[in-house]
Short mmCIF file of C-alpha atoms in Angstrom, two decimals:
data_model
loop_
_atom_site.label_atom_id
_atom_site.label_comp_id
_atom_site.label_asym_id
_atom_site.label_seq_id
_atom_site.Cartn_x
_atom_site.Cartn_y
_atom_site.Cartn_z
CA MET A 276 -61.75 -30.17 45.65
CA LYS A 277 -64.83 -28.15 44.67
CA PRO A 278 -65.25 -27.37 40.96
CA ILE A 279 -65.39 -23.66 40.09
CA TYR A 280 -68.59 -22.59 38.35
CA LYS A 281 -68.85 -19.08 37.01
CA ARG A 282 -71.69 -17.17 38.58
CA THR A 283 -71.94 -14.21 36.20
CA LYS A 284 -73.51 -15.37 32.95
CA ILE A 285 -72.48 -14.73 29.33
CA LEU A 286 -74.98 -13.69 26.63
CA ALA A 287 -73.51 -13.91 23.11
CA THR A 288 -74.99 -12.47 19.92
CA ILE A 289 -75.28 -15.10 17.21
CA GLY A 290 -74.40 -13.77 13.75
CA PRO A 291 -72.50 -14.68 10.59
CA ALA A 292 -69.33 -15.49 12.55
CA SER A 293 -71.09 -17.82 14.96
CA ASP A 294 -74.23 -19.30 13.42
CA SER A 295 -72.77 -22.60 12.23
CA GLU A 296 -73.60 -25.72 14.23
CA GLU A 297 -69.92 -26.22 14.98
CA MET A 298 -69.43 -22.72 16.39
CA ILE A 299 -72.68 -22.71 18.38
CA GLU A 300 -71.61 -25.95 20.03
CA LYS A 301 -68.19 -24.48 20.82
CA LEU A 302 -69.74 -21.35 22.33
CA ILE A 303 -72.21 -23.28 24.51
CA SER A 304 -69.46 -25.67 25.65
CA GLY A 305 -67.13 -22.71 26.12
CA GLY A 306 -69.37 -20.87 28.55
CA ILE A 307 -72.29 -18.97 27.04
CA ASN A 308 -75.60 -19.17 28.90
CA GLY A 309 -77.74 -17.20 26.49
CA ALA A 310 -77.95 -16.44 22.78
CA ARG A 311 -79.02 -13.02 21.51
CA LEU A 312 -80.70 -12.71 18.12
CA ASN A 313 -80.45 -9.17 16.74
CA PHE A 314 -83.66 -8.48 14.80
CA SER A 315 -82.13 -5.38 13.20
CA HIS A 316 -80.60 -7.87 10.78
CA GLY A 317 -81.54 -11.18 9.18
CA SER A 318 -84.63 -12.83 7.76
CA TYR A 319 -87.20 -14.77 9.75
CA GLN A 320 -85.96 -17.99 8.18
CA GLU A 321 -82.40 -17.22 9.27
CA HIS A 322 -83.55 -16.53 12.83
CA ALA A 323 -85.68 -19.70 12.89
CA ASP A 324 -82.68 -21.74 11.73
CA LYS A 325 -80.53 -20.27 14.52
CA ILE A 326 -83.18 -21.08 17.14
CA THR A 327 -83.41 -24.67 15.91
CA LYS A 328 -79.63 -25.11 16.04
CA ILE A 329 -79.35 -23.59 19.52
CA ARG A 330 -82.11 -25.80 20.93
CA GLU A 331 -80.80 -28.99 19.34
CA ILE A 332 -77.21 -28.40 20.43
CA SER A 333 -78.10 -27.26 23.96
CA ALA A 334 -80.22 -30.41 24.36
CA LYS A 335 -77.32 -32.52 23.12
CA LEU A 336 -75.01 -30.87 25.68
CA GLY A 337 -77.56 -31.05 28.49
CA LYS A 338 -77.47 -27.29 29.15
CA ASN A 339 -80.44 -24.92 29.31
CA VAL A 340 -79.65 -21.87 27.17
CA ALA A 341 -81.80 -18.74 27.11
CA ILE A 342 -82.68 -17.19 23.74
CA LEU A 343 -83.21 -13.43 23.63
CA GLN A 344 -84.98 -11.67 20.76
CA ASP A 345 -83.61 -8.12 20.54
CA LEU A 346 -86.07 -5.79 18.78
CA GLN A 347 -84.72 -2.97 16.62
CA GLY A 348 -87.08 -0.33 18.02
CA PRO A 349 -87.39 3.16 16.54
CA LYS A 350 -83.84 3.30 15.23
CA ILE A 351 -83.98 6.50 13.21
CA ARG A 352 -81.68 6.65 10.22
CA LEU A 353 -80.91 8.89 7.27
CA GLY A 354 -82.00 7.62 3.87
CA ASP A 355 -79.67 6.96 0.96
CA ILE A 356 -77.35 9.88 0.15
CA VAL A 357 -75.92 10.54 -3.33
CA ASN A 358 -72.41 9.07 -3.57
CA ASN A 359 -72.80 7.94 0.08
CA ARG A 360 -71.21 11.17 1.30
CA PHE A 361 -72.33 14.66 2.27
CA ASP A 362 -69.86 17.03 3.91
CA VAL A 363 -71.07 19.65 6.38
CA ALA A 364 -69.42 22.60 8.13
CA GLU A 365 -70.23 24.46 11.33
CA GLY A 366 -73.10 26.88 10.70
CA ASP A 367 -74.56 24.97 7.73
CA GLU A 368 -78.30 24.34 7.60
CA LEU A 369 -79.79 20.94 6.73
CA VAL A 370 -83.33 19.79 6.04
CA LEU A 371 -84.44 16.30 7.06
CA ASP A 372 -87.60 15.41 5.16
CA TYR A 373 -89.53 12.15 5.60
CA ALA A 374 -91.26 12.80 2.25
CA ILE A 375 -88.05 12.73 0.19
CA GLN A 376 -87.76 9.46 -1.71
CA GLN A 377 -84.46 10.14 -3.44
CA HIS A 378 -81.63 12.50 -2.49
CA ASP A 379 -80.74 15.04 -5.17
CA GLY A 380 -77.32 15.99 -3.79
CA SER A 381 -78.58 19.07 -1.94
CA ALA A 382 -78.81 19.84 1.78
CA ASN A 383 -82.35 18.41 1.75
CA LEU A 384 -81.77 14.90 3.08
CA PRO A 385 -84.09 11.89 3.28
CA VAL A 386 -84.82 10.42 6.72
CA GLN A 387 -86.57 7.15 7.58
CA TYR A 388 -88.82 8.57 10.33
CA ASN A 389 -91.18 11.55 10.43
CA LEU A 390 -89.35 13.72 12.95
CA ALA A 391 -91.63 16.70 12.29
CA GLU A 392 -94.28 15.02 14.43
CA LYS A 393 -91.97 14.64 17.43
CA VAL A 394 -89.20 17.22 17.70
CA LYS A 395 -89.32 20.76 19.05
CA VAL A 396 -87.23 23.79 18.16
CA GLY A 397 -84.04 23.86 20.23
CA GLU A 398 -83.73 20.09 20.65
CA PRO A 399 -80.41 18.44 19.70
CA VAL A 400 -80.12 15.88 16.91
CA TYR A 401 -76.90 13.83 16.87
CA ILE A 402 -76.08 12.07 13.59
CA PHE A 403 -73.66 9.21 12.77
CA ASP A 404 -72.88 8.12 16.35
CA GLY A 405 -72.67 11.73 17.46
CA LYS A 406 -69.99 12.63 14.91
CA VAL A 407 -72.19 15.44 13.54
CA ARG A 408 -74.10 17.47 16.12
CA THR A 409 -77.04 19.61 15.09
CA GLU A 410 -79.93 21.55 16.61
CA VAL A 411 -83.54 21.91 15.43
CA ILE A 412 -84.15 25.52 14.35
CA GLU A 413 -87.48 25.21 12.51
CA ILE A 414 -90.35 22.82 11.78
CA LEU A 415 -90.82 23.43 8.06
CA SER A 416 -93.85 21.23 7.35
CA GLY A 417 -95.67 18.11 8.46
CA THR A 418 -92.71 16.03 7.26
CA ALA A 419 -89.65 18.30 7.30
CA ILE A 420 -87.41 19.93 9.90
CA LYS A 421 -84.49 22.32 9.57
CA LEU A 422 -81.25 21.79 11.50
CA LYS A 423 -78.25 23.97 12.23
CA VAL A 424 -74.92 22.12 12.09
CA LEU A 425 -72.70 22.66 15.14
CA ASN A 426 -69.47 21.03 13.93
CA LYS A 427 -67.65 20.01 10.78
CA GLY A 428 -68.18 16.44 9.64
CA THR A 429 -69.36 13.98 7.01
CA LEU A 430 -72.77 12.30 6.68
CA MET A 431 -73.27 8.92 5.01
CA SER A 432 -76.25 6.86 3.91
CA ARG A 433 -78.41 5.18 6.55
CA LYS A 434 -76.45 6.48 9.52
CA GLY A 435 -78.33 6.63 12.80
CA LEU A 436 -79.75 9.63 14.62
CA ASN A 437 -79.94 10.17 18.40
CA LEU A 438 -82.44 12.63 19.87
CA PRO A 439 -81.76 12.72 23.62
CA ASP A 440 -84.29 15.44 24.49
CA THR A 441 -87.14 14.34 22.22
CA ASP A 442 -90.20 12.73 23.81
CA PHE A 443 -91.51 9.98 21.57
CA GLY A 444 -94.67 9.75 23.66
CA GLY A 445 -94.85 5.98 23.91
CA ASP A 446 -94.21 5.56 20.17
CA VAL A 447 -91.31 3.18 20.67
CA ILE A 448 -92.80 0.01 19.18
CA THR A 449 -92.56 0.20 15.40
CA GLU A 450 -94.53 -1.74 12.79
CA LYS A 451 -91.44 -3.87 12.23
CA ASP A 452 -91.25 -4.61 15.96
CA MET A 453 -94.91 -5.69 15.92
CA ARG A 454 -94.22 -8.11 13.07
CA ASP A 455 -91.09 -9.37 14.81
CA ILE A 456 -92.97 -9.95 18.08
CA GLU A 457 -95.67 -11.88 16.20
CA PHE A 458 -92.99 -14.05 14.59
CA GLY A 459 -91.15 -14.52 17.88
CA ALA A 460 -94.34 -15.75 19.53
CA THR A 461 -94.32 -18.71 17.12
CA GLN A 462 -90.73 -19.56 18.07
CA ASP A 463 -88.97 -20.90 21.16
CA ILE A 464 -88.05 -17.44 22.52
CA ASP A 465 -87.38 -16.85 26.25
CA TYR A 466 -86.84 -13.09 26.38
CA VAL A 467 -87.82 -10.10 24.28
CA ALA A 468 -85.57 -7.03 24.60
CA MET A 469 -87.27 -3.72 23.90
CA SER A 470 -85.15 -0.88 22.50
CA PHE A 471 -85.23 2.83 23.41
CA VAL A 472 -87.58 2.42 26.38
CA GLN A 473 -88.52 5.77 27.92
CA THR A 474 -91.12 4.88 30.58
CA ALA A 475 -92.57 1.94 32.48
CA GLU A 476 -95.67 2.29 30.31
CA ASP A 477 -93.57 1.32 27.27
CA VAL A 478 -92.71 -1.95 29.02
CA GLU A 479 -96.34 -2.63 29.94
CA ASN A 480 -97.37 -2.04 26.33
CA VAL A 481 -94.97 -4.65 24.97
CA ARG A 482 -96.01 -7.06 27.73
CA GLN A 483 -99.64 -6.73 26.63
CA ILE A 484 -98.68 -7.30 22.99
CA LEU A 485 -96.80 -10.47 23.97
CA ALA A 486 -99.80 -11.67 25.98
CA SER A 487 -102.10 -11.08 22.99
CA HIS A 488 -99.93 -13.54 21.03
CA ASN A 489 -99.92 -16.05 23.93
CA SER A 490 -96.18 -15.58 24.36
CA THR A 491 -94.57 -16.59 27.67
CA ALA A 492 -91.40 -14.63 26.91
CA GLN A 493 -90.20 -12.24 29.59
CA VAL A 494 -89.47 -8.58 28.89
CA ILE A 495 -86.01 -7.00 29.03
CA ALA A 496 -85.99 -3.19 28.89
CA LYS A 497 -82.97 -1.65 27.19
CA ILE A 498 -81.86 1.43 29.09
CA GLU A 499 -80.34 3.87 26.61
CA THR A 500 -82.42 7.08 26.53
CA LYS A 501 -82.03 10.24 28.58
CA LYS A 502 -85.54 9.91 29.98
CA ALA A 503 -85.09 6.26 30.98
CA VAL A 504 -82.00 6.95 33.09
CA SER A 505 -83.63 9.82 34.96
CA ASP A 506 -84.32 9.48 38.69
CA GLU A 507 -88.04 9.72 37.96
CA GLU A 508 -88.19 6.78 35.54
CA LEU A 509 -85.33 4.31 36.10
CA GLU A 510 -86.65 2.44 39.14
CA LYS A 511 -90.18 2.38 37.70
CA ILE A 512 -88.81 0.73 34.54
CA VAL A 513 -86.87 -1.82 36.61
CA LEU A 514 -90.04 -2.71 38.53
CA ALA A 515 -92.10 -3.05 35.33
CA SER A 516 -89.55 -5.27 33.58
CA ASP A 517 -88.23 -8.79 34.09
CA GLY A 518 -84.73 -7.49 33.47
CA ILE A 519 -82.68 -4.55 32.24
CA MET A 520 -80.09 -4.37 29.48
CA ILE A 521 -77.68 -1.49 30.10
CA ALA A 522 -77.16 -0.49 26.45
CA ARG A 523 -74.06 1.60 26.89
CA GLY A 524 -73.51 2.48 23.22
CA ASP A 525 -76.57 4.58 22.46
CA MET A 526 -76.68 5.75 26.09
CA ALA A 527 -73.32 7.46 25.60
CA TYR A 528 -74.78 9.47 22.69
CA GLU A 529 -78.18 10.05 24.28
CA VAL A 530 -76.83 11.24 27.63
CA ALA A 531 -73.03 11.60 27.94
CA PRO A 532 -70.14 9.12 28.11
CA GLU A 533 -69.24 10.04 31.70
CA VAL A 534 -72.79 9.25 32.84
CA VAL A 535 -72.67 5.64 31.62
CA PRO A 536 -70.62 3.99 34.44
CA ILE A 537 -72.72 5.70 37.11
CA VAL A 538 -75.96 4.57 35.46
CA GLN A 539 -74.54 1.05 35.14
CA ARG A 540 -73.74 0.84 38.85
CA LYS A 541 -77.10 2.31 39.86
CA THR A 542 -79.08 0.04 37.53
CA ILE A 543 -77.33 -3.14 38.68
CA ALA A 544 -78.06 -2.19 42.31
CA LEU A 545 -81.75 -1.58 41.51
CA CYS A 546 -82.00 -4.91 39.68
CA ARG A 547 -80.45 -6.70 42.65
CA LYS A 548 -82.80 -4.92 45.04
CA HIS A 549 -85.88 -5.97 43.09
CA GLY A 550 -84.73 -9.41 41.97
CA LYS A 551 -84.51 -8.53 38.28
CA ILE A 552 -81.91 -9.60 35.72
CA SER A 553 -79.20 -7.07 34.84
CA ILE A 554 -77.26 -7.28 31.56
CA VAL A 555 -74.18 -5.16 30.90
CA ALA A 556 -73.88 -4.67 27.13
CA THR A 557 -71.77 -2.95 24.47
CA GLN A 558 -68.04 -3.29 23.83
CA THR A 559 -67.35 -5.49 26.85
CA MET A 560 -64.59 -7.16 24.79
CA GLY A 561 -64.80 -4.85 21.77
CA SER A 562 -61.18 -5.10 20.64
CA MET A 563 -61.52 -8.89 20.32
CA THR A 564 -63.72 -8.32 17.27
CA ASP A 565 -60.42 -8.04 15.40
CA ASN A 566 -57.77 -9.18 17.89
CA PRO A 567 -57.21 -12.47 19.76
CA GLN A 568 -56.58 -10.62 23.04
CA PRO A 569 -58.68 -8.02 24.89
CA SER A 570 -57.39 -4.66 26.04
CA ARG A 571 -56.55 -4.21 29.73
CA ALA A 572 -59.41 -1.72 30.00
CA GLU A 573 -61.88 -4.31 28.70
CA VAL A 574 -60.70 -6.89 31.23
CA SER A 575 -61.20 -4.30 33.98
CA ASP A 576 -64.62 -3.42 32.56
CA VAL A 577 -65.84 -7.02 32.75
CA ALA A 578 -64.28 -7.57 36.17
CA ASN A 579 -65.93 -4.42 37.53
CA ALA A 580 -69.31 -5.56 36.21
CA VAL A 581 -68.80 -8.88 38.03
CA ILE A 582 -67.87 -7.09 41.27
CA GLN A 583 -70.91 -4.82 40.93
CA GLY A 584 -73.00 -7.99 40.84
CA THR A 585 -74.44 -8.00 37.33
CA ASP A 586 -76.25 -11.17 36.28
CA VAL A 587 -74.97 -11.09 32.70
CA VAL A 588 -72.23 -9.62 30.53
CA MET A 589 -73.05 -9.48 26.84
CA LEU A 590 -71.10 -9.83 23.60
CA SER A 591 -72.30 -8.09 20.42
CA ASP A 592 -70.02 -7.71 17.39
CA GLU A 593 -67.35 -9.74 19.18
CA SER A 594 -69.36 -12.96 18.74
CA ALA A 595 -71.67 -11.97 15.86
CA THR A 596 -69.19 -10.76 13.25
CA GLY A 597 -65.79 -10.91 14.94
CA LYS A 598 -62.79 -13.01 13.99
CA TYR A 599 -62.48 -14.73 17.38
CA PRO A 600 -65.95 -15.54 18.82
CA TYR A 601 -64.86 -18.67 20.70
CA GLU A 602 -61.68 -17.12 22.06
CA THR A 603 -63.69 -14.11 23.24
CA VAL A 604 -66.11 -16.31 25.20
CA ARG A 605 -63.26 -18.27 26.77
CA THR A 606 -61.46 -15.05 27.72
CA MET A 607 -64.60 -13.56 29.25
CA ARG A 608 -65.22 -16.78 31.16
CA SER A 609 -61.67 -16.68 32.57
CA VAL A 610 -62.06 -13.06 33.69
CA ILE A 611 -65.37 -13.86 35.40
CA ARG A 612 -64.04 -16.91 37.22
CA TYR A 613 -60.84 -15.24 38.39
CA THR A 614 -62.71 -12.17 39.59
CA GLN A 615 -65.36 -14.09 41.54
CA GLU A 616 -62.68 -16.16 43.28
CA HIS A 617 -60.62 -13.12 44.31
CA ALA A 618 -63.14 -10.33 44.92
CA ALA A 619 -66.49 -10.37 46.69
CA VAL A 620 -69.58 -8.93 45.04
CA ALA A 621 -70.06 -5.37 46.28
CA PRO A 622 -72.89 -5.06 48.83
CA ILE A 623 -75.91 -2.89 48.13
CA ASP A 624 -77.56 -0.68 50.72
CA ASP A 625 -81.08 -1.97 50.12
CA ILE A 626 -82.56 -5.24 51.31
CA VAL A 627 -83.39 -7.47 48.36
CA GLU A 628 -87.09 -7.60 47.61
CA ARG A 629 -89.03 -9.37 44.89
CA GLY A 630 -92.49 -7.92 44.38
CA GLU A 631 -94.68 -7.79 47.47
CA ASN A 632 -94.03 -11.33 48.66
CA GLU A 633 -92.23 -10.50 51.91
CA SER A 634 -92.35 -14.15 53.02
CA LEU A 635 -90.47 -15.30 49.93
CA ASN A 636 -87.92 -12.49 50.29
CA ALA A 637 -87.27 -13.48 53.92
CA ILE A 638 -87.04 -17.21 53.16
CA SER A 639 -84.61 -16.62 50.28
CA LEU A 640 -82.35 -14.40 52.39
CA ALA A 641 -82.46 -16.86 55.30
CA ALA A 642 -81.55 -19.74 52.97
CA VAL A 643 -78.53 -17.85 51.60
CA GLU A 644 -77.31 -16.79 55.05
CA LEU A 645 -77.72 -20.34 56.42
CA ALA A 646 -75.96 -21.86 53.40
CA GLU A 647 -72.99 -19.52 53.71
CA GLN A 648 -72.76 -19.88 57.50
CA ILE A 649 -72.52 -23.67 57.41
CA ASP A 650 -70.53 -23.68 54.14
CA VAL A 651 -72.75 -25.98 52.09
CA ASP A 652 -71.87 -27.16 48.59
CA ALA A 653 -74.94 -25.73 46.87
CA ILE A 654 -78.35 -24.17 47.36
CA VAL A 655 -81.01 -26.31 45.68
CA VAL A 656 -84.21 -24.45 44.77
CA GLU A 657 -87.44 -26.15 43.79
CA THR A 658 -89.30 -23.57 41.70
CA LYS A 659 -92.35 -23.56 39.46
CA SER A 660 -92.29 -20.04 38.02
CA GLY A 661 -88.61 -19.28 38.62
CA GLN A 662 -89.41 -16.56 41.16
CA THR A 663 -87.86 -18.33 44.15
CA ALA A 664 -84.66 -19.05 42.24
CA ALA A 665 -84.46 -15.42 41.07
CA THR A 666 -84.95 -14.12 44.60
CA VAL A 667 -82.26 -16.44 45.99
CA ALA A 668 -79.93 -15.35 43.18
CA ALA A 669 -80.63 -11.67 43.91
CA ASN A 670 -78.90 -12.13 47.28
CA ARG A 671 -75.71 -13.04 45.35
CA PRO A 672 -74.55 -16.10 47.30
CA ALA A 673 -70.98 -17.21 46.64
CA LEU A 674 -72.33 -20.72 45.99
CA PRO A 675 -73.86 -22.62 43.08
CA ILE A 676 -77.64 -22.32 42.90
CA VAL A 677 -79.21 -25.47 41.49
CA SER A 678 -82.78 -24.87 40.31
CA VAL A 679 -85.21 -27.65 39.52
CA THR A 680 -88.47 -26.95 37.72
CA SER A 681 -91.01 -28.90 35.70
CA ASP A 682 -91.34 -26.04 33.18
CA LYS A 683 -88.83 -26.05 30.30
CA ARG A 684 -89.43 -22.36 29.54
CA VAL A 685 -88.64 -21.42 33.16
CA ALA A 686 -85.46 -23.53 33.09
CA GLN A 687 -84.29 -21.75 29.93
CA GLN A 688 -85.10 -18.30 31.34
CA LEU A 689 -83.16 -19.10 34.51
CA GLY A 690 -80.13 -19.56 32.28
CA LEU A 691 -79.50 -15.82 32.65
CA ASN A 692 -79.97 -15.59 36.42
CA TYR A 693 -76.86 -15.10 38.52
CA GLY A 694 -75.19 -18.29 39.76
CA THR A 695 -78.09 -20.50 38.69
CA GLN A 696 -77.89 -23.85 36.94
CA SER A 697 -81.35 -25.09 36.00
CA TYR A 698 -82.72 -28.57 35.41
CA VAL A 699 -86.09 -29.85 34.24
CA ARG A 700 -87.57 -32.63 36.37
CA PRO A 701 -91.13 -33.63 37.30
CA ASP A 702 -92.70 -31.94 40.32
CA GLY A 703 -92.37 -34.01 43.46
CA GLU A 704 -91.85 -33.85 47.19
CA PHE A 705 -88.18 -34.89 46.86
CA ALA A 706 -87.37 -33.32 43.47
CA GLY A 707 -84.49 -31.21 44.82
CA PHE A 708 -82.93 -33.98 46.88
CA GLU A 709 -83.19 -36.52 44.05
CA LEU A 710 -81.54 -34.05 41.65
CA ALA A 711 -78.73 -33.45 44.14
CA LYS A 712 -78.08 -37.19 44.34
CA GLU A 713 -78.03 -37.38 40.53
CA LEU A 714 -75.60 -34.47 40.28
CA LYS A 715 -73.30 -35.95 42.91
CA ALA A 716 -73.18 -39.22 40.98
CA ASN A 717 -72.31 -37.28 37.81
CA GLY A 718 -69.42 -35.40 39.44
CA PHE A 719 -71.08 -31.99 39.77
CA PHE A 720 -69.63 -31.59 43.28
CA GLY A 721 -66.19 -32.93 42.40
CA ASP A 722 -64.79 -35.89 44.32
CA LYS A 723 -66.47 -35.13 47.66
CA GLU A 724 -67.78 -38.20 49.45
CA VAL A 725 -70.36 -36.27 51.47
CA VAL A 726 -72.19 -33.28 49.99
CA THR A 727 -74.22 -30.84 52.10
CA ILE A 728 -76.99 -28.79 50.52
CA VAL A 729 -79.68 -26.34 51.55
CA ILE A 730 -83.01 -27.07 49.87
CA VAL A 731 -85.58 -24.29 49.41
CA SER A 732 -89.02 -25.67 48.58
CA GLY A 733 -92.75 -25.72 49.31
CA ARG A 734 -94.98 -28.29 50.95
CA GLN A 735 -97.10 -28.41 47.79
CA PRO A 736 -94.74 -29.19 44.87
CA GLY A 737 -95.63 -27.40 41.64
CA LEU A 738 -97.66 -24.66 43.36
CA VAL A 739 -96.64 -21.16 42.25
CA GLY A 740 -95.93 -18.97 45.28
CA GLY A 741 -95.88 -21.89 47.71
CA THR A 742 -92.25 -21.67 48.88
CA ASP A 743 -92.20 -21.98 52.68
CA THR A 744 -89.48 -24.48 53.69
CA ILE A 745 -85.70 -24.55 54.16
CA ARG A 746 -83.99 -27.88 54.82
CA VAL A 747 -80.35 -28.93 55.28
CA ARG A 748 -79.56 -32.30 53.76
CA THR A 749 -76.46 -34.43 53.19
CA VAL A 750 -76.04 -36.60 50.13
#
């Protein structure tokens, strides 16, 4: 009997509820493939301690786990409000002033970003997760804007603002982000997630900053702004990135709730087409933050993401601050495994492509079609940069993908690729076959006496871009 390995990966946020050695070990054993560190919270020492624990425990368990640094980005918030409450009514006028240091109880409110430099009259400003909707009616000074309130509500200290129609003109990397990137470059980080991306140029800018710090981390663009989800920008952002996080929370405020599932489906299809990682985030198992069971809608949400062919489903508060982080991971794992065994991944109209390497695209597709036609036990990919493994995974085979690389960073990054289990071994002409023999001896293929594999490799082991061979082997 073949063991069942989940093909859609789980990325869990590590926070106060899950940062102990005991819980991290339970989560990795329970099914997570990646750990997200939210740099909106926590000190550098706290993040460094988490990274050390994750690496030590993953090594102990023999599992390559990806670590993702999630940058805060230009999260615009109100300042501190007197008595932490300010009631507003429809028709009221408010002033948001970057120059105000201390609120005096009036309708002149402090804000932690100079909006006067960015907004235009007529643009909407949504405050406190969209609970209070306003519109810019005047730019009062170089630091202050006047808003008209469109509905009754209550404002509180440090609540966030969403400005769906405002063009930040590439100003999406804050000074805090720059410091966080510099710190991350000194740590064992595999991915950097960039918040509030608007254009492909934003992605290129953060890639250059990472390169200037000699970081080998890959870039994940968080899709959450109105501009980013537009037909003009979305595919360009996918092409510029190594992966996309579909940040459904802020997207719902920036665009509209009914737009989110359509953008999710479209983005996953684009990521599959171009061989990029797709991550479905926000409230995937939200009710399990406080309850030991998910809602039926959440189970359907995760299952639909699996059927759409996402690489990763992500947990935020559920694993960071929730009461049941381990139970949430186990539940998500069960939903993924049941779904993949009972429903095929939805096809996409486009042929999968990865960059301009048409030879690699054709070899990867041929390997998947051959493997499925002769019903092999696994596809074994010898890869130096991870590109071949990612391109094979983009074709969404209903088979385990075993990747072997000599680069530890690549092995960790592949932790988030669909269906891929990665191993670090020296480059060699028979690296894939030797690993398959090792895995068979360790029970990876169950109790089968004869295992058949398809090996995708190159005639020059260790050469980036040298993939040119497909072989069928029995072990």
